[in-house]
């Protein structure tokens, strides 16, 4: 560990990040460099300015030397969350039109964020409905049936009735959809599909 009075150079940071992981907290940078909090914050700001790190949220960064997917960022910047609704439906081929944003659900309050060229929307979901997702390499995503139900539930809460004509129903397991639908409020199902 470096002495906190020693300056940690840009080339030293680059060496660390070239062989490092995808995401870092400020505490990780402090541990790696031996810098104290204020010095680590200044170093992080400089690394963001030099495009070596990407600021994802306060004191949390992505490593520019690593390939990471926007889906990984979505789960990382606002935990707990999983990708759902239109984004997951497109991922599974249930809808054909790609959404412009990455849509997730969380047990925390609804929120919109932008990181670099990606926009993220998080919808608050009751804890009792926070299930039905799977872990992919680097991110969590709703199963197709759960993504559809999440979407219908959120649309219903807004008083909207989405068109279901363009869904690729063959991509959905009807038995699982009915089973999952039982765990949602009845008004969601009555007003939409089952």
Short mmCIF file of N, CA and C in Angstrom, two decimals:
data_model
loop_
_atom_site.label_atom_id
_atom_site.label_comp_id
_atom_site.label_asym_id
_atom_site.label_seq_id
_atom_site.Cartn_x
_atom_site.Cartn_y
_atom_site.Cartn_z
N UNK A 1 0.84 -1.18 0.00
CA UNK A 1 0.00 0.00 0.00
C UNK A 1 0.88 1.24 0.00
N UNK A 2 0.48 2.20 -0.79
CA UNK A 2 1.26 3.44 -0.91
C UNK A 2 1.05 4.32 0.32
N UNK A 3 2.05 5.11 0.61
CA UNK A 3 1.92 6.13 1.65
C UNK A 3 0.96 7.19 1.12
N UNK A 4 0.07 7.69 1.97
CA UNK A 4 -0.95 8.64 1.52
C UNK A 4 -0.35 9.96 1.05
N UNK A 5 0.91 10.25 1.39
CA UNK A 5 1.54 11.48 0.93
C UNK A 5 2.17 11.29 -0.45
N UNK A 6 2.31 10.06 -0.90
CA UNK A 6 2.89 9.78 -2.19
C UNK A 6 1.85 10.03 -3.28
N UNK A 7 2.29 10.68 -4.35
CA UNK A 7 1.37 10.93 -5.46
C UNK A 7 1.23 9.65 -6.28
N UNK A 8 0.01 9.31 -6.59
CA UNK A 8 -0.27 8.12 -7.41
C UNK A 8 -0.42 8.62 -8.84
N UNK A 9 0.44 8.16 -9.74
CA UNK A 9 0.48 8.72 -11.10
C UNK A 9 -0.60 8.12 -12.00
N UNK A 10 -0.87 8.84 -13.07
CA UNK A 10 -1.84 8.38 -14.05
C UNK A 10 -1.43 7.04 -14.65
N UNK A 11 -0.15 6.88 -14.92
CA UNK A 11 0.31 5.60 -15.50
C UNK A 11 0.14 4.45 -14.51
N UNK A 12 0.28 4.71 -13.22
CA UNK A 12 0.03 3.67 -12.22
C UNK A 12 -1.45 3.27 -12.21
N UNK A 13 -2.33 4.27 -12.31
CA UNK A 13 -3.77 3.97 -12.37
C UNK A 13 -4.07 3.14 -13.61
N UNK A 14 -3.51 3.55 -14.74
CA UNK A 14 -3.77 2.85 -15.99
C UNK A 14 -3.35 1.39 -15.88
N UNK A 15 -2.19 1.13 -15.28
CA UNK A 15 -1.73 -0.25 -15.09
C UNK A 15 -2.74 -1.05 -14.26
N UNK A 16 -3.25 -0.45 -13.22
CA UNK A 16 -4.24 -1.12 -12.37
C UNK A 16 -5.51 -1.43 -13.16
N UNK A 17 -6.03 -0.44 -13.87
CA UNK A 17 -7.31 -0.62 -14.55
C UNK A 17 -7.21 -1.53 -15.77
N UNK A 18 -6.05 -1.58 -16.42
CA UNK A 18 -5.91 -2.47 -17.57
C UNK A 18 -6.01 -3.94 -17.18
N UNK A 19 -5.68 -4.26 -15.96
CA UNK A 19 -5.78 -5.65 -15.51
C UNK A 19 -6.85 -5.81 -14.41
N UNK A 20 -7.66 -4.79 -14.26
CA UNK A 20 -8.64 -4.76 -13.18
C UNK A 20 -10.01 -5.26 -13.57
N UNK A 21 -10.95 -4.95 -12.70
CA UNK A 21 -12.33 -5.40 -12.91
C UNK A 21 -13.17 -4.28 -13.53
N UNK A 22 -14.45 -4.54 -13.72
CA UNK A 22 -15.33 -3.61 -14.43
C UNK A 22 -15.76 -2.41 -13.60
N UNK A 23 -16.02 -2.61 -12.32
CA UNK A 23 -16.60 -1.56 -11.49
C UNK A 23 -15.80 -1.35 -10.21
N UNK A 24 -15.75 -0.09 -9.76
CA UNK A 24 -15.00 0.28 -8.55
C UNK A 24 -15.78 1.28 -7.72
N UNK A 25 -15.76 1.06 -6.41
CA UNK A 25 -16.23 2.06 -5.46
C UNK A 25 -15.04 2.95 -5.10
N UNK A 26 -15.30 4.13 -4.60
CA UNK A 26 -14.22 5.02 -4.17
C UNK A 26 -13.35 4.33 -3.12
N UNK A 27 -13.98 3.55 -2.24
CA UNK A 27 -13.22 2.81 -1.22
C UNK A 27 -12.22 1.85 -1.85
N UNK A 28 -12.58 1.26 -2.99
CA UNK A 28 -11.64 0.37 -3.71
C UNK A 28 -10.43 1.16 -4.19
N UNK A 29 -10.68 2.36 -4.70
CA UNK A 29 -9.57 3.20 -5.18
C UNK A 29 -8.66 3.59 -4.03
N UNK A 30 -9.24 3.86 -2.88
CA UNK A 30 -8.44 4.20 -1.69
C UNK A 30 -7.57 3.01 -1.29
N UNK A 31 -8.17 1.83 -1.31
CA UNK A 31 -7.44 0.63 -0.91
C UNK A 31 -6.31 0.31 -1.89
N UNK A 32 -6.59 0.45 -3.18
CA UNK A 32 -5.59 0.16 -4.21
C UNK A 32 -4.41 1.12 -4.18
N UNK A 33 -4.69 2.38 -3.87
CA UNK A 33 -3.66 3.41 -3.97
C UNK A 33 -3.06 3.82 -2.63
N UNK A 34 -3.78 3.57 -1.55
CA UNK A 34 -3.34 4.04 -0.24
C UNK A 34 -3.66 5.51 -0.02
N UNK A 35 -4.39 6.11 -0.94
CA UNK A 35 -4.75 7.52 -0.80
C UNK A 35 -5.86 7.70 0.23
N UNK A 36 -5.84 8.85 0.89
CA UNK A 36 -6.92 9.19 1.81
C UNK A 36 -8.13 9.65 1.01
N UNK A 37 -9.24 9.83 1.70
CA UNK A 37 -10.52 10.11 1.05
C UNK A 37 -10.47 11.30 0.09
N UNK A 38 -10.02 12.45 0.55
CA UNK A 38 -10.00 13.64 -0.32
C UNK A 38 -9.10 13.44 -1.54
N UNK A 39 -7.95 12.85 -1.32
CA UNK A 39 -7.01 12.61 -2.43
C UNK A 39 -7.60 11.59 -3.41
N UNK A 40 -8.28 10.58 -2.89
CA UNK A 40 -8.90 9.57 -3.76
C UNK A 40 -10.03 10.19 -4.58
N UNK A 41 -10.80 11.09 -3.98
CA UNK A 41 -11.87 11.79 -4.72
C UNK A 41 -11.28 12.62 -5.86
N UNK A 42 -10.20 13.33 -5.57
CA UNK A 42 -9.55 14.15 -6.60
C UNK A 42 -9.00 13.25 -7.72
N UNK A 43 -8.40 12.14 -7.31
CA UNK A 43 -7.87 11.20 -8.31
C UNK A 43 -9.00 10.64 -9.17
N UNK A 44 -10.12 10.29 -8.54
CA UNK A 44 -11.26 9.75 -9.29
C UNK A 44 -11.79 10.79 -10.28
N UNK A 45 -11.88 12.04 -9.84
CA UNK A 45 -12.34 13.11 -10.73
C UNK A 45 -11.41 13.24 -11.94
N UNK A 46 -10.11 13.18 -11.68
CA UNK A 46 -9.12 13.27 -12.76
C UNK A 46 -9.25 12.08 -13.71
N UNK A 47 -9.46 10.88 -13.16
CA UNK A 47 -9.59 9.68 -13.98
C UNK A 47 -10.86 9.72 -14.83
N UNK A 48 -11.92 10.31 -14.32
CA UNK A 48 -13.14 10.50 -15.10
C UNK A 48 -12.88 11.50 -16.22
N UNK A 49 -12.21 12.59 -15.89
CA UNK A 49 -11.89 13.62 -16.88
C UNK A 49 -11.01 13.06 -18.01
N UNK A 50 -10.15 12.11 -17.67
CA UNK A 50 -9.25 11.49 -18.65
C UNK A 50 -9.90 10.30 -19.37
N UNK A 51 -11.18 10.04 -19.10
CA UNK A 51 -11.93 8.92 -19.69
C UNK A 51 -11.36 7.55 -19.34
N UNK A 52 -10.71 7.46 -18.20
CA UNK A 52 -10.21 6.17 -17.72
C UNK A 52 -11.30 5.50 -16.88
N UNK A 53 -12.04 6.31 -16.14
CA UNK A 53 -13.21 5.84 -15.39
C UNK A 53 -14.44 6.56 -15.91
N UNK A 54 -15.59 5.92 -15.74
CA UNK A 54 -16.88 6.52 -16.06
C UNK A 54 -17.66 6.60 -14.75
N UNK A 55 -18.09 7.80 -14.39
CA UNK A 55 -18.86 7.96 -13.16
C UNK A 55 -20.26 7.41 -13.38
N UNK A 56 -20.64 6.42 -12.57
CA UNK A 56 -21.96 5.83 -12.66
C UNK A 56 -22.92 6.45 -11.66
N UNK A 57 -22.42 6.69 -10.47
CA UNK A 57 -23.17 7.38 -9.41
C UNK A 57 -22.11 7.91 -8.45
N UNK A 58 -22.49 8.71 -7.47
CA UNK A 58 -21.46 9.24 -6.56
C UNK A 58 -20.61 8.12 -5.96
N UNK A 59 -19.32 8.26 -6.12
CA UNK A 59 -18.33 7.34 -5.56
C UNK A 59 -18.40 5.93 -6.13
N UNK A 60 -18.95 5.79 -7.33
CA UNK A 60 -19.01 4.48 -7.98
C UNK A 60 -18.73 4.67 -9.47
N UNK A 61 -17.81 3.84 -10.01
CA UNK A 61 -17.27 4.07 -11.34
C UNK A 61 -17.16 2.79 -12.15
N UNK A 62 -17.19 2.94 -13.47
CA UNK A 62 -16.92 1.84 -14.39
C UNK A 62 -15.53 2.04 -14.98
N UNK A 63 -14.86 0.95 -15.23
CA UNK A 63 -13.52 0.94 -15.79
C UNK A 63 -13.61 1.00 -17.32
N UNK A 64 -13.07 2.03 -17.93
CA UNK A 64 -13.14 2.20 -19.38
C UNK A 64 -12.32 1.16 -20.14
N UNK A 65 -11.41 0.50 -19.47
CA UNK A 65 -10.59 -0.52 -20.13
C UNK A 65 -11.31 -1.86 -20.24
N UNK A 66 -12.42 -2.00 -19.56
CA UNK A 66 -13.19 -3.25 -19.58
C UNK A 66 -14.45 -3.07 -20.41
N UNK A 67 -14.81 -4.12 -21.09
CA UNK A 67 -16.09 -4.09 -21.81
C UNK A 67 -17.19 -4.41 -20.81
N UNK A 68 -18.17 -3.57 -20.74
CA UNK A 68 -19.32 -3.83 -19.89
C UNK A 68 -20.56 -3.44 -20.67
N UNK A 69 -21.64 -4.11 -20.35
CA UNK A 69 -22.90 -3.87 -21.04
C UNK A 69 -23.74 -2.85 -20.27
N UNK A 70 -24.57 -2.15 -20.99
CA UNK A 70 -25.49 -1.20 -20.35
C UNK A 70 -26.38 -1.92 -19.34
N UNK A 71 -26.70 -3.18 -19.62
CA UNK A 71 -27.52 -3.97 -18.69
C UNK A 71 -26.82 -4.15 -17.35
N UNK A 72 -25.51 -4.34 -17.38
CA UNK A 72 -24.75 -4.47 -16.13
C UNK A 72 -24.79 -3.16 -15.35
N UNK A 73 -24.68 -2.07 -16.06
CA UNK A 73 -24.73 -0.76 -15.42
C UNK A 73 -26.11 -0.56 -14.79
N UNK A 74 -27.16 -0.96 -15.48
CA UNK A 74 -28.52 -0.78 -14.98
C UNK A 74 -28.70 -1.40 -13.60
N UNK A 75 -28.23 -2.62 -13.43
CA UNK A 75 -28.36 -3.30 -12.14
C UNK A 75 -27.44 -2.70 -11.09
N UNK A 76 -26.31 -2.18 -11.52
CA UNK A 76 -25.29 -1.71 -10.59
C UNK A 76 -25.58 -0.33 -10.01
N UNK A 77 -26.14 0.57 -10.81
CA UNK A 77 -26.28 1.95 -10.34
C UNK A 77 -27.49 2.18 -9.43
N UNK A 78 -28.43 1.22 -9.41
CA UNK A 78 -29.62 1.43 -8.58
C UNK A 78 -30.10 0.09 -8.02
N UNK A 79 -29.35 -0.49 -7.10
CA UNK A 79 -29.77 -1.77 -6.53
C UNK A 79 -30.80 -1.58 -5.42
N UNK A 80 -31.62 -2.55 -5.11
CA UNK A 80 -31.82 -3.77 -5.90
C UNK A 80 -32.73 -3.47 -7.09
N UNK A 81 -32.38 -4.04 -8.22
CA UNK A 81 -33.20 -3.86 -9.41
C UNK A 81 -32.95 -5.02 -10.36
N UNK A 82 -33.88 -5.19 -11.27
CA UNK A 82 -33.67 -6.12 -12.38
C UNK A 82 -34.31 -5.52 -13.63
N UNK A 83 -33.78 -5.86 -14.77
CA UNK A 83 -34.28 -5.35 -16.05
C UNK A 83 -35.62 -6.02 -16.33
N UNK A 84 -36.58 -5.23 -16.77
CA UNK A 84 -37.92 -5.78 -17.00
C UNK A 84 -38.65 -4.99 -18.07
N UNK A 85 -39.94 -5.19 -18.14
CA UNK A 85 -40.85 -4.46 -19.02
C UNK A 85 -40.37 -4.51 -20.47
N UNK A 86 -40.42 -3.39 -21.18
CA UNK A 86 -40.11 -3.38 -22.61
C UNK A 86 -38.69 -3.86 -22.92
N UNK A 87 -37.75 -3.54 -22.07
CA UNK A 87 -36.36 -3.94 -22.32
C UNK A 87 -36.22 -5.46 -22.29
N UNK A 88 -36.79 -6.09 -21.28
CA UNK A 88 -36.72 -7.56 -21.19
C UNK A 88 -37.56 -8.20 -22.29
N UNK A 89 -38.72 -7.63 -22.58
CA UNK A 89 -39.58 -8.19 -23.64
C UNK A 89 -38.86 -8.15 -24.98
N UNK A 90 -38.13 -7.08 -25.26
CA UNK A 90 -37.34 -7.01 -26.49
C UNK A 90 -36.20 -8.03 -26.46
N UNK A 91 -35.54 -8.15 -25.33
CA UNK A 91 -34.43 -9.10 -25.16
C UNK A 91 -34.87 -10.52 -25.53
N UNK A 92 -36.08 -10.89 -25.15
CA UNK A 92 -36.59 -12.24 -25.40
C UNK A 92 -37.33 -12.37 -26.73
N UNK A 93 -37.47 -11.29 -27.48
CA UNK A 93 -38.17 -11.36 -28.76
C UNK A 93 -39.69 -11.31 -28.65
N UNK A 94 -40.21 -10.91 -27.50
CA UNK A 94 -41.66 -10.80 -27.32
C UNK A 94 -42.18 -9.55 -28.02
N UNK A 95 -41.38 -8.50 -28.06
CA UNK A 95 -41.70 -7.32 -28.87
C UNK A 95 -40.54 -7.10 -29.84
N UNK A 96 -40.86 -6.49 -30.96
CA UNK A 96 -39.86 -6.31 -32.02
C UNK A 96 -39.16 -4.96 -31.99
N UNK A 97 -39.78 -3.99 -31.37
CA UNK A 97 -39.20 -2.64 -31.37
C UNK A 97 -38.32 -2.44 -30.13
N UNK A 98 -37.08 -2.07 -30.37
CA UNK A 98 -36.14 -1.85 -29.27
C UNK A 98 -36.50 -0.57 -28.53
N UNK A 99 -36.55 -0.62 -27.20
CA UNK A 99 -36.81 0.60 -26.44
C UNK A 99 -35.59 1.52 -26.46
N UNK A 100 -35.83 2.81 -26.30
CA UNK A 100 -34.75 3.79 -26.29
C UNK A 100 -34.04 3.86 -24.95
N UNK A 101 -34.66 3.30 -23.92
CA UNK A 101 -34.10 3.33 -22.57
C UNK A 101 -34.06 1.91 -22.03
N UNK A 102 -33.27 1.72 -20.99
CA UNK A 102 -33.26 0.44 -20.29
C UNK A 102 -34.20 0.57 -19.11
N UNK A 103 -35.25 -0.24 -19.14
CA UNK A 103 -36.29 -0.18 -18.12
C UNK A 103 -36.06 -1.28 -17.10
N UNK A 104 -36.07 -0.89 -15.84
CA UNK A 104 -35.90 -1.84 -14.74
C UNK A 104 -36.97 -1.59 -13.69
N UNK A 105 -37.12 -2.55 -12.79
CA UNK A 105 -37.97 -2.34 -11.62
C UNK A 105 -37.09 -2.47 -10.39
N UNK A 106 -37.50 -1.78 -9.34
CA UNK A 106 -36.76 -1.76 -8.09
C UNK A 106 -37.75 -1.65 -6.95
N UNK A 107 -37.32 -2.02 -5.76
CA UNK A 107 -38.17 -1.81 -4.58
C UNK A 107 -38.00 -0.39 -4.06
N UNK A 108 -37.06 0.35 -4.63
CA UNK A 108 -36.84 1.74 -4.25
C UNK A 108 -37.73 2.66 -5.08
N UNK A 109 -37.69 3.96 -4.80
CA UNK A 109 -38.57 4.89 -5.51
C UNK A 109 -38.22 4.96 -7.00
N UNK A 110 -39.21 5.31 -7.79
CA UNK A 110 -39.01 5.44 -9.24
C UNK A 110 -37.98 6.53 -9.52
N UNK A 111 -37.21 6.29 -10.59
CA UNK A 111 -36.12 7.22 -10.86
C UNK A 111 -35.68 7.12 -12.32
N UNK A 112 -35.18 8.22 -12.85
CA UNK A 112 -34.57 8.26 -14.19
C UNK A 112 -33.11 8.65 -14.02
N UNK A 113 -32.24 8.02 -14.81
CA UNK A 113 -30.81 8.35 -14.77
C UNK A 113 -30.24 8.30 -16.18
N UNK A 114 -29.15 9.00 -16.37
CA UNK A 114 -28.42 8.95 -17.63
C UNK A 114 -26.95 8.76 -17.31
N UNK A 115 -26.33 7.80 -17.99
CA UNK A 115 -24.90 7.55 -17.88
C UNK A 115 -24.35 7.46 -19.30
N UNK A 116 -23.48 8.40 -19.61
CA UNK A 116 -22.92 8.50 -20.97
C UNK A 116 -24.07 8.53 -21.97
N UNK A 117 -24.12 7.54 -22.87
CA UNK A 117 -25.14 7.54 -23.93
C UNK A 117 -26.36 6.69 -23.59
N UNK A 118 -26.46 6.24 -22.37
CA UNK A 118 -27.56 5.35 -21.98
C UNK A 118 -28.50 6.02 -21.00
N UNK A 119 -29.79 5.82 -21.22
CA UNK A 119 -30.82 6.31 -20.30
C UNK A 119 -31.41 5.11 -19.57
N UNK A 120 -31.66 5.29 -18.29
CA UNK A 120 -32.20 4.23 -17.45
C UNK A 120 -33.44 4.73 -16.73
N UNK A 121 -34.47 3.91 -16.71
CA UNK A 121 -35.69 4.22 -15.95
C UNK A 121 -35.92 3.08 -14.97
N UNK A 122 -36.19 3.45 -13.73
CA UNK A 122 -36.49 2.48 -12.67
C UNK A 122 -37.90 2.76 -12.17
N UNK A 123 -38.74 1.74 -12.19
CA UNK A 123 -40.10 1.85 -11.67
C UNK A 123 -40.17 1.17 -10.32
N UNK A 124 -40.81 1.83 -9.38
CA UNK A 124 -40.98 1.23 -8.05
C UNK A 124 -41.96 0.07 -8.16
N UNK A 125 -41.56 -1.05 -7.59
CA UNK A 125 -42.38 -2.26 -7.57
C UNK A 125 -42.52 -2.69 -6.12
N UNK A 126 -43.70 -3.09 -5.74
CA UNK A 126 -43.92 -3.58 -4.38
C UNK A 126 -42.99 -4.76 -4.12
N UNK A 127 -42.49 -4.85 -2.90
CA UNK A 127 -41.57 -5.94 -2.56
C UNK A 127 -42.21 -7.30 -2.84
N UNK A 128 -43.52 -7.41 -2.64
CA UNK A 128 -44.22 -8.68 -2.87
C UNK A 128 -44.21 -9.09 -4.35
N UNK A 129 -43.90 -8.16 -5.25
CA UNK A 129 -43.83 -8.46 -6.69
C UNK A 129 -42.40 -8.46 -7.21
N UNK A 130 -41.44 -8.38 -6.32
CA UNK A 130 -40.02 -8.33 -6.72
C UNK A 130 -39.46 -9.75 -6.75
N UNK A 131 -39.77 -10.47 -7.82
CA UNK A 131 -39.36 -11.86 -8.01
C UNK A 131 -39.49 -12.16 -9.51
N UNK A 132 -39.20 -13.38 -9.91
CA UNK A 132 -39.38 -13.77 -11.30
C UNK A 132 -38.29 -13.28 -12.23
N UNK A 133 -37.10 -13.13 -11.71
CA UNK A 133 -35.98 -12.71 -12.56
C UNK A 133 -34.89 -13.77 -12.49
N UNK A 134 -34.02 -13.73 -13.45
CA UNK A 134 -32.92 -14.69 -13.54
C UNK A 134 -31.60 -13.94 -13.61
N UNK A 135 -30.54 -14.59 -13.18
CA UNK A 135 -29.21 -13.99 -13.22
C UNK A 135 -28.52 -14.40 -14.51
N UNK A 136 -28.25 -13.43 -15.36
CA UNK A 136 -27.45 -13.64 -16.57
C UNK A 136 -26.02 -13.22 -16.22
N UNK A 137 -25.05 -13.50 -17.08
CA UNK A 137 -23.69 -13.04 -16.77
C UNK A 137 -23.65 -11.51 -16.64
N UNK A 138 -23.51 -11.03 -15.41
CA UNK A 138 -23.35 -9.61 -15.16
C UNK A 138 -24.61 -8.82 -14.84
N UNK A 139 -25.80 -9.41 -15.03
CA UNK A 139 -27.02 -8.65 -14.74
C UNK A 139 -28.21 -9.57 -14.47
N UNK A 140 -29.22 -8.98 -13.82
CA UNK A 140 -30.47 -9.68 -13.54
C UNK A 140 -31.54 -9.17 -14.50
N UNK A 141 -32.34 -10.10 -15.02
CA UNK A 141 -33.39 -9.74 -15.96
C UNK A 141 -34.63 -10.57 -15.68
N UNK A 142 -35.79 -9.95 -15.81
CA UNK A 142 -37.05 -10.66 -15.59
C UNK A 142 -37.20 -11.79 -16.61
N UNK A 143 -37.83 -12.86 -16.19
CA UNK A 143 -38.23 -13.89 -17.14
C UNK A 143 -39.26 -13.25 -18.08
N UNK A 144 -39.44 -13.77 -19.29
CA UNK A 144 -40.34 -13.10 -20.24
C UNK A 144 -41.76 -12.92 -19.71
N UNK A 145 -42.28 -13.94 -19.04
CA UNK A 145 -43.65 -13.87 -18.52
C UNK A 145 -43.76 -12.81 -17.42
N UNK A 146 -42.76 -12.74 -16.58
CA UNK A 146 -42.75 -11.75 -15.49
C UNK A 146 -42.58 -10.34 -16.05
N UNK A 147 -41.76 -10.20 -17.08
CA UNK A 147 -41.58 -8.89 -17.71
C UNK A 147 -42.90 -8.37 -18.27
N UNK A 148 -43.67 -9.25 -18.90
CA UNK A 148 -44.97 -8.85 -19.43
C UNK A 148 -45.91 -8.43 -18.29
N UNK A 149 -45.95 -9.21 -17.24
CA UNK A 149 -46.82 -8.88 -16.11
C UNK A 149 -46.38 -7.60 -15.40
N UNK A 150 -45.07 -7.41 -15.25
CA UNK A 150 -44.57 -6.15 -14.67
C UNK A 150 -45.03 -4.97 -15.51
N UNK A 151 -44.90 -5.09 -16.82
CA UNK A 151 -45.28 -4.02 -17.74
C UNK A 151 -46.78 -3.72 -17.63
N UNK A 152 -47.60 -4.77 -17.64
CA UNK A 152 -49.05 -4.57 -17.53
C UNK A 152 -49.42 -3.95 -16.19
N UNK A 153 -48.78 -4.40 -15.15
CA UNK A 153 -49.04 -3.86 -13.81
C UNK A 153 -48.72 -2.36 -13.76
N UNK A 154 -47.55 -2.00 -14.27
CA UNK A 154 -47.14 -0.60 -14.25
C UNK A 154 -48.03 0.27 -15.15
N UNK A 155 -48.43 -0.26 -16.29
CA UNK A 155 -49.34 0.48 -17.18
C UNK A 155 -50.69 0.67 -16.50
N UNK A 156 -51.17 -0.36 -15.82
CA UNK A 156 -52.46 -0.27 -15.11
C UNK A 156 -52.42 0.79 -14.03
N UNK A 157 -51.30 0.87 -13.32
CA UNK A 157 -51.17 1.87 -12.26
C UNK A 157 -51.22 3.29 -12.82
N UNK A 158 -50.81 3.43 -14.08
CA UNK A 158 -50.86 4.75 -14.73
C UNK A 158 -52.19 4.99 -15.43
N UNK A 159 -53.09 4.00 -15.36
CA UNK A 159 -54.39 4.14 -16.02
C UNK A 159 -54.33 3.92 -17.52
N UNK A 160 -53.29 3.25 -18.01
CA UNK A 160 -53.12 3.02 -19.44
C UNK A 160 -53.44 1.57 -19.78
N UNK A 161 -53.92 1.36 -20.98
CA UNK A 161 -54.19 0.00 -21.46
C UNK A 161 -53.35 -0.22 -22.72
N UNK A 162 -52.28 -0.97 -22.60
CA UNK A 162 -51.39 -1.16 -23.75
C UNK A 162 -52.00 -2.08 -24.80
N UNK A 163 -51.57 -1.91 -26.02
CA UNK A 163 -52.00 -2.79 -27.11
C UNK A 163 -51.16 -4.07 -27.04
N UNK A 164 -51.84 -5.19 -27.03
CA UNK A 164 -51.15 -6.47 -26.94
C UNK A 164 -51.12 -7.19 -28.29
N UNK A 165 -51.64 -6.54 -29.32
CA UNK A 165 -51.74 -7.16 -30.65
C UNK A 165 -50.39 -7.51 -31.25
N UNK A 166 -49.38 -6.73 -30.95
CA UNK A 166 -48.09 -6.93 -31.61
C UNK A 166 -47.11 -7.78 -30.81
N UNK A 167 -47.58 -8.39 -29.73
CA UNK A 167 -46.71 -9.27 -28.95
C UNK A 167 -46.50 -10.58 -29.68
N UNK A 168 -45.30 -11.11 -29.60
CA UNK A 168 -44.99 -12.43 -30.15
C UNK A 168 -45.29 -13.45 -29.05
N UNK A 169 -46.55 -13.85 -28.97
CA UNK A 169 -47.02 -14.71 -27.88
C UNK A 169 -46.31 -16.06 -27.85
N UNK A 170 -45.79 -16.51 -29.00
CA UNK A 170 -45.11 -17.81 -29.03
C UNK A 170 -43.81 -17.80 -28.21
N UNK A 171 -43.32 -16.63 -27.86
CA UNK A 171 -42.11 -16.52 -27.04
C UNK A 171 -42.42 -16.66 -25.54
N UNK A 172 -43.70 -16.77 -25.21
CA UNK A 172 -44.12 -16.84 -23.81
C UNK A 172 -44.65 -18.23 -23.47
N UNK A 173 -44.38 -18.66 -22.26
CA UNK A 173 -44.92 -19.91 -21.74
C UNK A 173 -46.27 -19.57 -21.10
N UNK A 174 -47.36 -19.97 -21.75
CA UNK A 174 -48.71 -19.60 -21.28
C UNK A 174 -49.01 -20.15 -19.90
N UNK A 175 -48.54 -21.35 -19.63
CA UNK A 175 -48.79 -21.96 -18.31
C UNK A 175 -48.09 -21.15 -17.21
N UNK A 176 -46.84 -20.79 -17.46
CA UNK A 176 -46.09 -19.99 -16.49
C UNK A 176 -46.72 -18.60 -16.34
N UNK A 177 -47.18 -18.03 -17.45
CA UNK A 177 -47.82 -16.72 -17.41
C UNK A 177 -49.06 -16.74 -16.51
N UNK A 178 -49.88 -17.77 -16.64
CA UNK A 178 -51.08 -17.89 -15.80
C UNK A 178 -50.70 -18.08 -14.33
N UNK A 179 -49.69 -18.90 -14.10
CA UNK A 179 -49.23 -19.16 -12.74
C UNK A 179 -48.71 -17.87 -12.09
N UNK A 180 -47.87 -17.14 -12.80
CA UNK A 180 -47.32 -15.89 -12.29
C UNK A 180 -48.42 -14.84 -12.10
N UNK A 181 -49.39 -14.83 -13.01
CA UNK A 181 -50.46 -13.83 -12.96
C UNK A 181 -51.26 -13.93 -11.66
N UNK A 182 -51.34 -15.10 -11.08
CA UNK A 182 -52.09 -15.28 -9.82
C UNK A 182 -51.50 -14.46 -8.68
N UNK A 183 -50.23 -14.11 -8.79
CA UNK A 183 -49.57 -13.36 -7.72
C UNK A 183 -49.71 -11.85 -7.87
N UNK A 184 -50.33 -11.43 -8.96
CA UNK A 184 -50.56 -10.01 -9.22
C UNK A 184 -51.98 -9.63 -8.83
N UNK A 185 -52.22 -8.34 -8.60
CA UNK A 185 -53.59 -7.90 -8.32
C UNK A 185 -54.52 -8.30 -9.48
N UNK A 186 -55.72 -8.71 -9.15
CA UNK A 186 -56.67 -9.21 -10.15
C UNK A 186 -56.99 -8.19 -11.24
N UNK A 187 -57.03 -6.91 -10.89
CA UNK A 187 -57.38 -5.90 -11.90
C UNK A 187 -56.38 -5.86 -13.06
N UNK A 188 -55.15 -6.25 -12.80
CA UNK A 188 -54.13 -6.25 -13.86
C UNK A 188 -54.51 -7.29 -14.91
N UNK A 189 -54.89 -8.45 -14.45
CA UNK A 189 -55.19 -9.56 -15.35
C UNK A 189 -56.53 -9.34 -16.05
N UNK A 190 -57.54 -8.96 -15.29
CA UNK A 190 -58.88 -8.76 -15.88
C UNK A 190 -58.86 -7.73 -16.99
N UNK A 191 -58.13 -6.69 -16.78
CA UNK A 191 -58.15 -5.60 -17.76
C UNK A 191 -57.23 -5.85 -18.96
N UNK A 192 -56.46 -6.93 -18.92
CA UNK A 192 -55.50 -7.10 -20.01
C UNK A 192 -55.53 -8.44 -20.73
N UNK A 193 -55.30 -9.55 -20.03
CA UNK A 193 -55.07 -10.77 -20.82
C UNK A 193 -55.83 -12.01 -20.39
N UNK A 194 -55.83 -12.35 -19.15
CA UNK A 194 -56.30 -13.69 -18.78
C UNK A 194 -57.70 -13.70 -18.25
#
